[in-house]
mmCIF file of C-alpha atoms (C1' of nucleotides) in Angstrom:
data_model
loop_
_atom_site.group_PDB
_atom_site.id
_atom_site.type_symbol
_atom_site.label_atom_id
_atom_site.label_comp_id
_atom_site.label_asym_id
_atom_site.label_seq_id
_atom_site.Cartn_x
_atom_site.Cartn_y
_atom_site.Cartn_z
ATOM 1 C CA MET A 1 136.872 124.757 92.570
ATOM 2 C CA SER A 2 133.648 126.728 92.260
ATOM 3 C CA PRO A 3 130.118 124.167 92.504
ATOM 4 C CA GLU A 4 132.034 122.224 95.571
ATOM 5 C CA PRO A 5 129.291 119.574 95.533
ATOM 6 C CA ALA A 6 131.255 117.762 98.482
ATOM 7 C CA VAL A 7 128.947 117.847 102.032
ATOM 8 C CA ALA A 8 126.199 115.754 101.643
ATOM 9 C CA ALA A 9 123.725 117.686 98.735
ATOM 10 C CA PRO A 10 120.863 118.075 101.134
ATOM 11 C CA GLY A 11 118.765 115.718 98.387
ATOM 12 C CA VAL A 12 120.531 112.538 98.824
ATOM 13 C CA THR A 13 117.699 112.369 101.212
ATOM 14 C CA SER A 14 116.481 108.033 100.812
ATOM 15 C CA THR A 15 113.820 107.439 98.299
ATOM 16 C CA LEU A 16 112.680 105.019 100.558
ATOM 17 C CA ALA A 17 113.070 106.599 103.413
ATOM 18 C CA LEU A 18 110.685 109.387 102.657
ATOM 19 C CA ILE A 19 108.188 106.657 101.014
ATOM 20 C CA HIS A 20 108.047 105.111 104.676
ATOM 21 C CA HIS A 21 107.597 107.844 106.804
ATOM 22 C CA LEU A 22 104.849 109.987 104.778
ATOM 23 C CA SER A 23 102.321 106.043 105.218
ATOM 24 C CA ARG A 24 104.072 106.197 108.785
ATOM 25 C CA LEU A 25 102.104 110.439 108.277
ATOM 26 C CA GLY A 26 99.710 108.840 106.271
ATOM 27 C CA GLN A 27 98.178 106.114 108.734
ATOM 28 C CA ARG A 28 98.268 108.891 111.898
ATOM 29 C CA SER A 29 96.724 111.772 110.652
ATOM 30 C CA ALA A 30 94.194 108.370 109.304
ATOM 31 C CA GLU A 31 93.316 107.408 112.436
ATOM 32 C CA SER A 32 93.747 110.694 114.784
ATOM 33 C CA ALA A 33 90.672 111.975 111.830
ATOM 34 C CA GLY A 34 89.198 109.359 113.215
ATOM 35 C CA VAL A 35 87.732 107.516 109.699
ATOM 36 C CA PRO A 36 84.784 106.377 111.337
ATOM 37 C CA SER A 37 83.509 102.771 109.246
ATOM 38 C CA ARG A 38 86.822 101.761 108.081
ATOM 39 C CA LEU A 39 88.920 99.124 106.356
ATOM 40 C CA ARG A 40 92.250 98.474 107.930
ATOM 41 C CA PRO A 41 95.640 99.758 105.876
ATOM 42 C CA ARG A 42 95.710 96.297 105.282
ATOM 43 C CA GLN A 43 92.483 95.096 103.998
ATOM 44 C CA PHE A 44 92.402 98.542 101.697
ATOM 45 C CA VAL A 45 95.474 97.857 99.857
ATOM 46 C CA ALA A 46 94.538 93.519 99.922
ATOM 47 C CA LEU A 47 90.558 94.541 98.168
ATOM 48 C CA THR A 48 92.670 97.972 95.899
ATOM 49 C CA LEU A 49 95.396 94.867 94.578
ATOM 50 C CA LEU A 50 91.728 92.784 94.089
ATOM 51 C CA ARG A 51 89.689 95.669 92.927
ATOM 52 C CA GLU A 52 93.060 95.747 89.577
ATOM 53 C CA GLN A 53 94.059 92.559 89.191
ATOM 54 C CA GLY A 54 89.939 90.701 88.814
ATOM 55 C CA ASN A 55 89.712 87.050 90.207
ATOM 56 C CA VAL A 56 93.438 85.496 91.250
ATOM 57 C CA ALA A 57 94.299 82.536 93.170
ATOM 58 C CA GLN A 58 95.260 83.181 96.099
ATOM 59 C CA GLN A 59 99.056 82.529 96.090
ATOM 60 C CA THR A 60 98.939 84.873 93.322
ATOM 61 C CA LEU A 61 97.522 87.322 95.569
ATOM 62 C CA ALA A 62 100.584 86.446 98.470
ATOM 63 C CA GLU A 63 103.071 87.572 96.421
ATOM 64 C CA ALA A 64 101.607 90.646 95.467
ATOM 65 C CA LEU A 65 101.305 91.443 98.778
ATOM 66 C CA ARG A 66 104.326 90.081 99.477
ATOM 67 C CA LEU A 67 102.679 87.984 102.175
ATOM 68 C CA ASP A 68 102.397 84.961 103.587
ATOM 69 C CA PRO A 69 100.416 83.451 102.594
ATOM 70 C CA SER A 70 99.028 81.473 105.801
ATOM 71 C CA ASN A 71 98.806 85.349 107.025
ATOM 72 C CA LEU A 72 96.432 86.008 103.780
ATOM 73 C CA VAL A 73 94.665 83.492 104.821
ATOM 74 C CA GLY A 74 93.613 85.379 107.865
ATOM 75 C CA LEU A 75 93.249 88.246 106.402
ATOM 76 C CA LEU A 76 90.674 87.151 103.343
ATOM 77 C CA ASN A 77 89.691 84.657 106.502
ATOM 78 C CA GLU A 78 88.340 89.072 107.755
ATOM 79 C CA LEU A 79 86.953 90.092 104.589
ATOM 80 C CA GLU A 80 84.915 87.337 103.243
ATOM 81 C CA SER A 81 83.590 87.177 106.805
ATOM 82 C CA GLY A 82 82.804 90.728 105.751
ATOM 83 C CA GLY A 83 81.344 90.068 102.351
ATOM 84 C CA LEU A 84 83.993 91.618 101.024
ATOM 85 C CA VAL A 85 85.688 89.224 99.493
ATOM 86 C CA VAL A 86 84.119 85.646 98.147
ATOM 87 C CA ARG A 87 86.816 82.580 97.324
ATOM 88 C CA ARG A 88 84.982 79.860 94.933
ATOM 89 C CA ARG A 89 87.483 77.224 93.855
ATOM 90 C CA ASP A 90 88.748 76.906 90.873
ATOM 91 C CA PRO A 91 87.813 74.270 88.488
ATOM 92 C CA ASN A 92 90.386 73.158 86.694
ATOM 93 C CA ASP A 93 92.084 72.791 89.791
ATOM 94 C CA ARG A 94 90.682 72.407 93.532
ATOM 95 C CA ARG A 95 93.111 72.843 95.126
ATOM 96 C CA ARG A 96 92.948 76.770 94.024
ATOM 97 C CA HIS A 97 91.073 79.516 95.591
ATOM 98 C CA ILE A 98 90.069 82.275 93.504
ATOM 99 C CA VAL A 99 89.682 85.465 95.749
ATOM 100 C CA GLU A 100 87.169 87.741 93.926
ATOM 101 C CA LEU A 101 86.509 91.739 94.860
ATOM 102 C CA ALA A 102 82.303 90.979 96.177
ATOM 103 C CA ASP A 103 80.287 93.615 95.077
ATOM 104 C CA ASP A 104 80.097 95.100 98.674
ATOM 105 C CA GLY A 105 83.567 94.927 98.328
ATOM 106 C CA ARG A 106 84.045 97.647 96.357
ATOM 107 C CA ARG A 107 81.130 99.519 98.142
ATOM 108 C CA ALA A 108 83.280 99.782 101.101
ATOM 109 C CA LEU A 109 86.637 100.085 98.823
ATOM 110 C CA GLU A 110 85.303 103.308 97.084
ATOM 111 C CA ASP A 111 84.211 104.669 101.118
ATOM 112 C CA ALA A 112 86.699 104.033 102.356
ATOM 113 C CA GLU A 113 88.712 106.140 99.563
ATOM 114 C CA ARG A 114 86.471 108.618 100.018
ATOM 115 C CA GLU A 115 87.145 108.576 103.449
ATOM 116 C CA LEU A 116 90.342 108.889 103.431
ATOM 117 C CA ARG A 117 90.702 111.861 100.060
ATOM 118 C CA CYS A 118 90.136 114.379 103.175
ATOM 119 C CA VAL A 119 93.878 113.129 104.779
ATOM 120 C CA GLU A 120 95.731 112.372 101.870
ATOM 121 C CA ASP A 121 94.288 116.091 100.231
ATOM 122 C CA GLY A 122 95.727 117.260 104.063
ATOM 123 C CA MET A 123 99.210 115.050 103.419
ATOM 124 C CA LEU A 124 99.601 117.029 100.288
ATOM 125 C CA ARG A 125 97.952 119.959 100.280
ATOM 126 C CA THR A 126 101.392 121.424 99.025
ATOM 127 C CA LEU A 127 101.516 119.842 95.711
ATOM 128 C CA ALA A 128 99.774 121.762 92.538
ATOM 129 C CA PRO A 129 96.902 119.261 91.427
ATOM 130 C CA ASP A 130 99.368 117.738 88.292
ATOM 131 C CA GLU A 131 101.905 117.067 90.696
ATOM 132 C CA ARG A 132 99.733 115.161 93.154
ATOM 133 C CA ALA A 133 98.296 113.510 89.282
ATOM 134 C CA THR A 134 102.299 112.948 88.675
ATOM 135 C CA LEU A 135 103.279 111.501 92.024
ATOM 136 C CA HIS A 136 100.324 109.238 92.058
ATOM 137 C CA ASP A 137 100.887 107.290 87.951
ATOM 138 C CA LEU A 138 104.724 107.563 89.547
ATOM 139 C CA LEU A 139 103.674 105.423 92.290
ATOM 140 C CA ARG A 140 101.334 103.440 90.900
ATOM 141 C CA ARG A 141 103.748 102.429 87.817
ATOM 142 C CA ALA A 142 106.270 102.241 90.971
ATOM 143 C CA VAL A 143 104.091 99.526 92.074
ATOM 144 C CA GLY A 144 102.762 97.585 89.668
ATOM 145 C CA ASP A 145 106.402 96.194 87.879
ATOM 146 C CA GLN A 146 106.694 95.048 91.377
ATOM 147 C CA LEU A 147 105.712 91.486 90.971
ATOM 148 C CA PRO A 148 107.354 89.665 88.164
ATOM 149 C CA SER A 149 110.167 88.391 90.323
ATOM 150 C CA CYS A 150 111.527 90.397 93.242
ATOM 151 C CA THR A 151 113.045 89.089 95.198
ATOM 152 C CA GLU A 152 114.869 85.905 92.552
ATOM 153 C CA ALA A 153 117.650 86.935 91.382
ATOM 154 C CA VAL A 154 119.399 88.372 94.024
ATOM 155 C CA SER A 155 122.311 85.879 93.654
ATOM 156 C CA PRO A 156 124.926 88.932 93.907
ATOM 157 C CA PRO A 157 124.962 89.885 97.303
ATOM 158 C CA ASP A 158 126.514 93.130 97.465
ATOM 159 C CA ALA A 159 127.225 93.051 94.389
ATOM 160 C CA CYS A 160 124.948 96.097 94.002
ATOM 161 C CA MET B 1 77.972 110.234 76.503
ATOM 162 C CA SER B 2 80.663 108.770 74.426
ATOM 163 C CA PRO B 3 83.392 109.256 77.577
ATOM 164 C CA GLU B 4 81.208 108.110 80.188
ATOM 165 C CA PRO B 5 83.374 107.447 82.915
ATOM 166 C CA ALA B 6 81.576 105.782 85.511
ATOM 167 C CA VAL B 7 82.465 102.534 86.013
ATOM 168 C CA ALA B 8 84.591 102.794 88.589
ATOM 169 C CA ALA B 9 87.730 103.793 86.761
ATOM 170 C CA PRO B 10 90.654 102.136 86.863
ATOM 171 C CA GLY B 11 92.821 105.578 88.060
ATOM 172 C CA VAL B 12 90.366 106.416 91.347
ATOM 173 C CA THR B 13 93.624 104.008 93.553
ATOM 174 C CA SER B 14 94.234 106.226 96.611
ATOM 175 C CA THR B 15 97.580 107.717 96.413
ATOM 176 C CA LEU B 16 97.963 106.154 100.362
ATOM 177 C CA ALA B 17 97.134 102.765 99.874
ATOM 178 C CA LEU B 18 99.747 103.303 97.382
ATOM 179 C CA ILE B 19 102.204 104.715 99.128
ATOM 180 C CA HIS B 20 101.470 102.560 102.793
ATOM 181 C CA HIS B 21 102.091 99.794 99.448
ATOM 182 C CA LEU B 22 105.637 100.095 98.723
ATOM 183 C CA SER B 23 106.719 101.227 101.944
ATOM 184 C CA ARG B 24 105.494 98.070 102.840
ATOM 185 C CA LEU B 25 107.390 96.159 99.935
ATOM 186 C CA GLY B 26 110.430 98.991 100.987
ATOM 187 C CA GLN B 27 111.192 96.830 103.904
ATOM 188 C CA ARG B 28 110.701 93.488 102.512
ATOM 189 C CA SER B 29 112.949 93.602 99.798
ATOM 190 C CA ALA B 30 115.536 95.689 102.305
ATOM 191 C CA GLU B 31 115.224 92.794 104.639
ATOM 192 C CA SER B 32 115.123 90.113 102.288
ATOM 193 C CA ALA B 33 117.851 91.983 100.030
ATOM 194 C CA GLY B 34 119.859 90.992 103.709
ATOM 195 C CA VAL B 35 120.855 94.214 104.049
ATOM 196 C CA PRO B 36 123.981 93.639 107.005
ATOM 197 C CA SER B 37 125.283 96.896 109.140
ATOM 198 C CA ARG B 38 121.703 98.348 109.096
ATOM 199 C CA LEU B 39 120.053 100.771 111.235
ATOM 200 C CA ARG B 40 116.584 100.562 111.129
ATOM 201 C CA PRO B 41 113.802 101.830 109.748
ATOM 202 C CA ARG B 42 112.475 104.197 112.449
ATOM 203 C CA GLN B 43 116.719 104.667 112.961
ATOM 204 C CA PHE B 44 117.079 105.746 110.001
ATOM 205 C CA VAL B 45 113.509 107.841 108.853
ATOM 206 C CA ALA B 46 115.014 109.705 112.036
ATOM 207 C CA LEU B 47 118.708 110.683 111.539
ATOM 208 C CA THR B 48 117.530 111.263 108.129
ATOM 209 C CA LEU B 49 115.493 114.359 109.642
ATOM 210 C CA LEU B 50 118.023 114.911 112.335
ATOM 211 C CA ARG B 51 120.277 116.225 109.482
ATOM 212 C CA GLU B 52 117.419 118.096 107.521
ATOM 213 C CA GLN B 53 116.154 119.880 110.318
ATOM 214 C CA GLY B 54 120.387 120.262 112.183
ATOM 215 C CA ASN B 55 120.235 120.334 115.936
ATOM 216 C CA VAL B 56 116.451 119.879 116.971
ATOM 217 C CA ALA B 57 114.671 119.903 120.322
ATOM 218 C CA GLN B 58 113.513 116.746 120.878
ATOM 219 C CA GLN B 59 110.014 117.680 121.589
ATOM 220 C CA THR B 60 110.494 118.761 117.990
ATOM 221 C CA LEU B 61 111.649 115.872 116.881
ATOM 222 C CA ALA B 62 108.579 114.293 118.420
ATOM 223 C CA GLU B 63 106.127 116.265 117.009
ATOM 224 C CA ALA B 64 108.590 116.116 112.890
ATOM 225 C CA LEU B 65 107.861 111.963 113.295
ATOM 226 C CA ARG B 66 104.632 111.733 115.007
ATOM 227 C CA LEU B 67 105.948 110.350 117.483
ATOM 228 C CA ASP B 68 105.311 109.584 121.726
ATOM 229 C CA PRO B 69 107.390 111.380 123.416
ATOM 230 C CA SER B 70 108.189 109.062 125.740
ATOM 231 C CA ASN B 71 108.763 106.848 122.288
ATOM 232 C CA LEU B 72 111.050 108.755 121.502
ATOM 233 C CA VAL B 73 113.428 108.645 124.295
ATOM 234 C CA GLY B 74 113.764 105.136 123.666
ATOM 235 C CA LEU B 75 114.640 105.762 120.113
ATOM 236 C CA LEU B 76 116.948 108.230 120.667
ATOM 237 C CA ASN B 77 118.520 105.833 123.894
ATOM 238 C CA GLU B 78 119.332 103.482 121.057
ATOM 239 C CA LEU B 79 120.994 105.997 118.967
ATOM 240 C CA GLU B 80 123.116 107.532 120.935
ATOM 241 C CA SER B 81 124.138 105.123 123.105
ATOM 242 C CA GLY B 82 125.951 103.465 118.897
ATOM 243 C CA GLY B 83 126.984 107.093 119.298
ATOM 244 C CA LEU B 84 125.082 107.760 116.079
ATOM 245 C CA VAL B 85 123.476 111.558 118.061
ATOM 246 C CA VAL B 86 124.421 113.420 120.647
ATOM 247 C CA ARG B 87 121.600 114.783 123.156
ATOM 248 C CA ARG B 88 122.866 118.735 124.794
ATOM 249 C CA ARG B 89 121.431 120.345 127.668
ATOM 250 C CA ASP B 90 119.852 123.535 125.813
ATOM 251 C CA PRO B 91 121.354 126.869 127.368
ATOM 252 C CA ASN B 92 118.588 129.001 127.602
ATOM 253 C CA ASP B 93 115.634 125.635 128.684
ATOM 254 C CA ARG B 94 117.957 123.439 130.994
ATOM 255 C CA ARG B 95 115.017 121.180 130.768
ATOM 256 C CA ARG B 96 114.889 120.835 126.751
ATOM 257 C CA HIS B 97 116.990 118.196 125.212
ATOM 258 C CA ILE B 98 118.584 119.161 122.028
ATOM 259 C CA VAL B 99 119.338 116.661 120.153
ATOM 260 C CA GLU B 100 122.240 116.663 117.060
ATOM 261 C CA LEU B 101 123.580 113.825 114.492
ATOM 262 C CA ALA B 102 127.071 113.025 114.998
ATOM 263 C CA ASP B 103 129.734 111.983 112.552
ATOM 264 C CA ASP B 104 129.516 108.714 113.452
ATOM 265 C CA GLY B 105 125.661 109.753 112.880
ATOM 266 C CA ARG B 106 126.309 110.901 109.648
ATOM 267 C CA ARG B 107 128.707 108.574 108.652
ATOM 268 C CA ALA B 108 125.940 105.909 109.069
ATOM 269 C CA LEU B 109 123.224 107.444 107.565
ATOM 270 C CA GLU B 110 125.511 107.745 103.910
ATOM 271 C CA ASP B 111 125.997 103.613 104.971
ATOM 272 C CA ALA B 112 121.953 102.584 104.832
ATOM 273 C CA GLU B 113 121.712 105.461 101.980
ATOM 274 C CA ARG B 114 123.836 103.705 99.940
ATOM 275 C CA GLU B 115 122.942 100.309 100.463
ATOM 276 C CA LEU B 116 119.403 100.849 100.463
ATOM 277 C CA ARG B 117 119.886 102.355 97.271
ATOM 278 C CA CYS B 118 119.816 99.017 95.842
ATOM 279 C CA VAL B 119 116.973 98.279 96.957
ATOM 280 C CA GLU B 120 116.157 101.508 95.816
ATOM 281 C CA ASP B 121 117.161 100.821 92.696
ATOM 282 C CA GLY B 122 115.155 97.403 92.081
ATOM 283 C CA MET B 123 111.625 99.107 94.069
ATOM 284 C CA LEU B 124 111.912 101.873 90.756
ATOM 285 C CA ARG B 125 113.161 100.300 87.709
ATOM 286 C CA THR B 126 110.883 100.778 85.729
ATOM 287 C CA LEU B 127 110.565 104.648 86.347
ATOM 288 C CA ALA B 128 113.066 107.191 84.027
ATOM 289 C CA PRO B 129 115.702 108.572 85.956
ATOM 290 C CA ASP B 130 114.168 111.847 85.390
ATOM 291 C CA GLU B 131 111.270 109.785 87.163
ATOM 292 C CA ARG B 132 112.817 109.145 89.887
ATOM 293 C CA ALA B 133 113.921 111.804 90.365
ATOM 294 C CA THR B 134 110.473 113.474 90.032
ATOM 295 C CA LEU B 135 109.356 111.626 92.437
ATOM 296 C CA HIS B 136 111.836 111.892 94.783
ATOM 297 C CA ASP B 137 111.154 115.562 94.502
ATOM 298 C CA LEU B 138 107.916 115.257 94.337
ATOM 299 C CA LEU B 139 108.481 112.956 98.275
ATOM 300 C CA ARG B 140 110.619 115.402 99.728
ATOM 301 C CA ARG B 141 107.800 118.166 98.991
ATOM 302 C CA ALA B 142 104.856 116.333 100.751
ATOM 303 C CA VAL B 143 106.643 115.114 103.201
ATOM 304 C CA GLY B 144 108.167 118.558 103.762
ATOM 305 C CA ASP B 145 105.604 120.362 104.683
ATOM 306 C CA GLN B 146 103.917 118.426 107.161
ATOM 307 C CA LEU B 147 105.505 119.137 110.148
ATOM 308 C CA PRO B 148 104.009 122.649 110.771
ATOM 309 C CA SER B 149 99.600 122.066 112.495
ATOM 310 C CA CYS B 150 98.563 118.812 110.649
ATOM 311 C CA THR B 151 95.943 116.761 113.389
ATOM 312 C CA GLU B 152 94.745 120.321 114.189
ATOM 313 C CA ALA B 153 92.058 121.455 113.237
ATOM 314 C CA VAL B 154 90.099 118.745 112.527
ATOM 315 C CA SER B 155 86.729 119.774 113.847
ATOM 316 C CA PRO B 156 85.281 119.384 111.400
ATOM 317 C CA PRO B 157 84.902 115.593 111.781
ATOM 318 C CA ASP B 158 82.901 114.252 108.083
ATOM 319 C CA ALA B 159 83.089 118.347 105.964
ATOM 320 C CA CYS B 160 86.269 116.863 104.833
ATOM 321 C "C1'" DC C 1 100.222 54.487 94.201
ATOM 322 C "C1'" DG C 2 103.300 57.893 95.363
ATOM 323 C "C1'" DG C 3 105.121 63.372 95.949
ATOM 324 C "C1'" DA C 4 104.170 67.704 94.911
ATOM 325 C "C1'" DT C 5 101.172 71.336 95.875
ATOM 326 C "C1'" DC C 6 97.243 75.064 98.113
ATOM 327 C "C1'" DG C 7 94.960 76.649 101.665
ATOM 328 C "C1'" DT C 8 94.597 75.951 106.137
ATOM 329 C "C1'" DT C 9 95.617 76.264 111.300
ATOM 330 C "C1'" DG C 10 98.670 77.001 115.410
ATOM 331 C "C1'" DG C 11 101.557 78.854 117.749
ATOM 332 C "C1'" DC C 12 106.426 81.077 119.486
ATOM 333 C "C1'" DG C 13 109.262 85.416 117.826
ATOM 334 C "C1'" DG C 14 109.636 90.359 116.807
ATOM 335 C "C1'" DT C 15 109.125 95.252 116.555
ATOM 336 C "C1'" DA C 16 106.702 99.110 116.189
ATOM 337 C "C1'" DC C 17 104.239 101.398 117.992
ATOM 338 C "C1'" DG C 18 100.313 104.060 121.171
ATOM 339 C "C1'" DT C 19 98.593 105.070 126.125
ATOM 340 C "C1'" DC C 20 99.071 106.202 130.703
ATOM 341 C "C1'" DA C 21 101.050 106.871 134.778
ATOM 342 C "C1'" DA C 22 104.448 108.612 138.018
ATOM 343 C "C1'" DC C 23 108.342 111.022 138.825
ATOM 344 C "C1'" DT C 24 113.210 114.259 138.751
ATOM 345 C "C1'" DA C 25 114.858 118.641 136.890
ATOM 346 C "C1'" DT C 26 113.549 122.555 135.307
ATOM 347 C "C1'" DC C 27 111.002 127.533 133.713
ATOM 348 C "C1'" DT C 28 107.963 131.118 134.880
ATOM 349 C "C1'" DC C 29 104.852 134.001 136.840
ATOM 350 C "C1'" DG C 30 102.371 136.148 140.466
ATOM 351 C "C1'" DC D 1 110.361 132.001 147.678
ATOM 352 C "C1'" DG D 2 106.025 129.127 146.151
ATOM 353 C "C1'" DA D 3 102.733 127.222 142.632
ATOM 354 C "C1'" DG D 4 102.139 125.278 139.167
ATOM 355 C "C1'" DA D 5 103.342 123.961 133.415
ATOM 356 C "C1'" DT D 6 106.918 121.841 130.983
ATOM 357 C "C1'" DA D 7 110.666 118.379 129.407
ATOM 358 C "C1'" DG D 8 112.110 114.065 128.946
ATOM 359 C "C1'" DT D 9 112.232 109.796 131.688
ATOM 360 C "C1'" DT D 10 110.390 105.169 133.132
ATOM 361 C "C1'" DG D 11 108.153 101.325 133.017
ATOM 362 C "C1'" DA D 12 103.914 98.723 132.262
ATOM 363 C "C1'" DC D 13 100.473 97.766 129.203
ATOM 364 C "C1'" DG D 14 98.381 96.675 125.353
ATOM 365 C "C1'" DT D 15 97.903 96.144 120.124
ATOM 366 C "C1'" DA D 16 98.714 95.757 115.007
ATOM 367 C "C1'" DC D 17 101.219 93.834 112.212
ATOM 368 C "C1'" DC D 18 104.005 90.133 110.255
ATOM 369 C "C1'" DG D 19 107.679 86.288 109.324
ATOM 370 C "C1'" DC D 20 109.349 81.561 110.195
ATOM 371 C "C1'" DC D 21 108.376 77.080 110.703
ATOM 372 C "C1'" DA D 22 105.571 72.303 111.292
ATOM 373 C "C1'" DA D 23 101.002 69.206 110.850
ATOM 374 C "C1'" DC D 24 97.151 68.503 108.072
ATOM 375 C "C1'" DG D 25 93.597 67.989 104.116
ATOM 376 C "C1'" DA D 26 91.931 67.780 99.824
ATOM 377 C "C1'" DT D 27 93.788 67.931 95.568
ATOM 378 C "C1'" DC D 28 96.505 66.792 91.678
ATOM 379 C "C1'" DC D 29 100.126 64.941 88.237
ATOM 380 C "C1'" DG D 30 102.684 61.231 87.081
#
DNA sequence: CGGATCGTTGGCGGTACGTCAACTATCTCG
DNA sequence: CGAGATAGTTGACGTACCGCCAACGATCCG
């Protein structure tokens, strides 16, 4: 009778909505901050993933990015023509392309990260440094375990 | 000499990139999970914000969403024609529209949240419940302080 | 050899915006 | 009262990002 938490507690907000919103806010801030020599968001994410995963077959990359292979081609073309990435044939299976982060790509990525730090600082300015670290860690762990079989096993449609 | 953290530590990943990526992953999962009676992401976020902020002038809402007023109109039209939201004139300034979350809107929002819980659970399955709570709290605090004067005072372009 | 797989190209469609211009109803201030 | 600002609205145009599909060459594998 006393707690009475019924009335739609103010904490029910979907974490997904928060993430979606924050993502948008981040993009807007980055754009309006006029980041100069800039990677577009997708390129940024792709390079980041490449740096972590090391050399990866194109297909694997597509899965990790949850991106249609045919669309990945375009993305990689941009990056490769800018010298940020290298595609080479897998000697074991010459159908495959192994995608590799080039030195220029690593540099560009670090530059972009440096530039985006301001935006990030602005966006997370309410959080204490250790909280930011926690946030970063949690997000990282969340995306980290996204790769293996994500959409699979959705047999029970509304079982959830 | 011993620590030698120079070589691009594996933790430098931009939090922005993580958020952006997670946001995309979330959308993809939600779509492929075939969420039935669904609000589109923008509607979802807008309703969420409305529930928290209570009745708000349209302009304020636009700022909070970082959305162009002219685009907000369309978004609100969708929501209002679905009965999820009500626009009424501000008696103190009849130019203004006060936007209010309708009962149906609250219900729709709660339904959507319930549906998205599965997706969210899938995405954050590596995190322990208390970690999820922490994440949620941190994100919420981050977006919460986004509203007042965000892009302003960007006078030093590369001072950062 | 035949079928499967990987990358690639191209086309079609859709969402989610930004930007700008114009117009109305309304407020505010001189 | 009249001039100018302000809130919302409408419409047009463009863009980024992306899904889906079909086809095709190169390659692998049985």
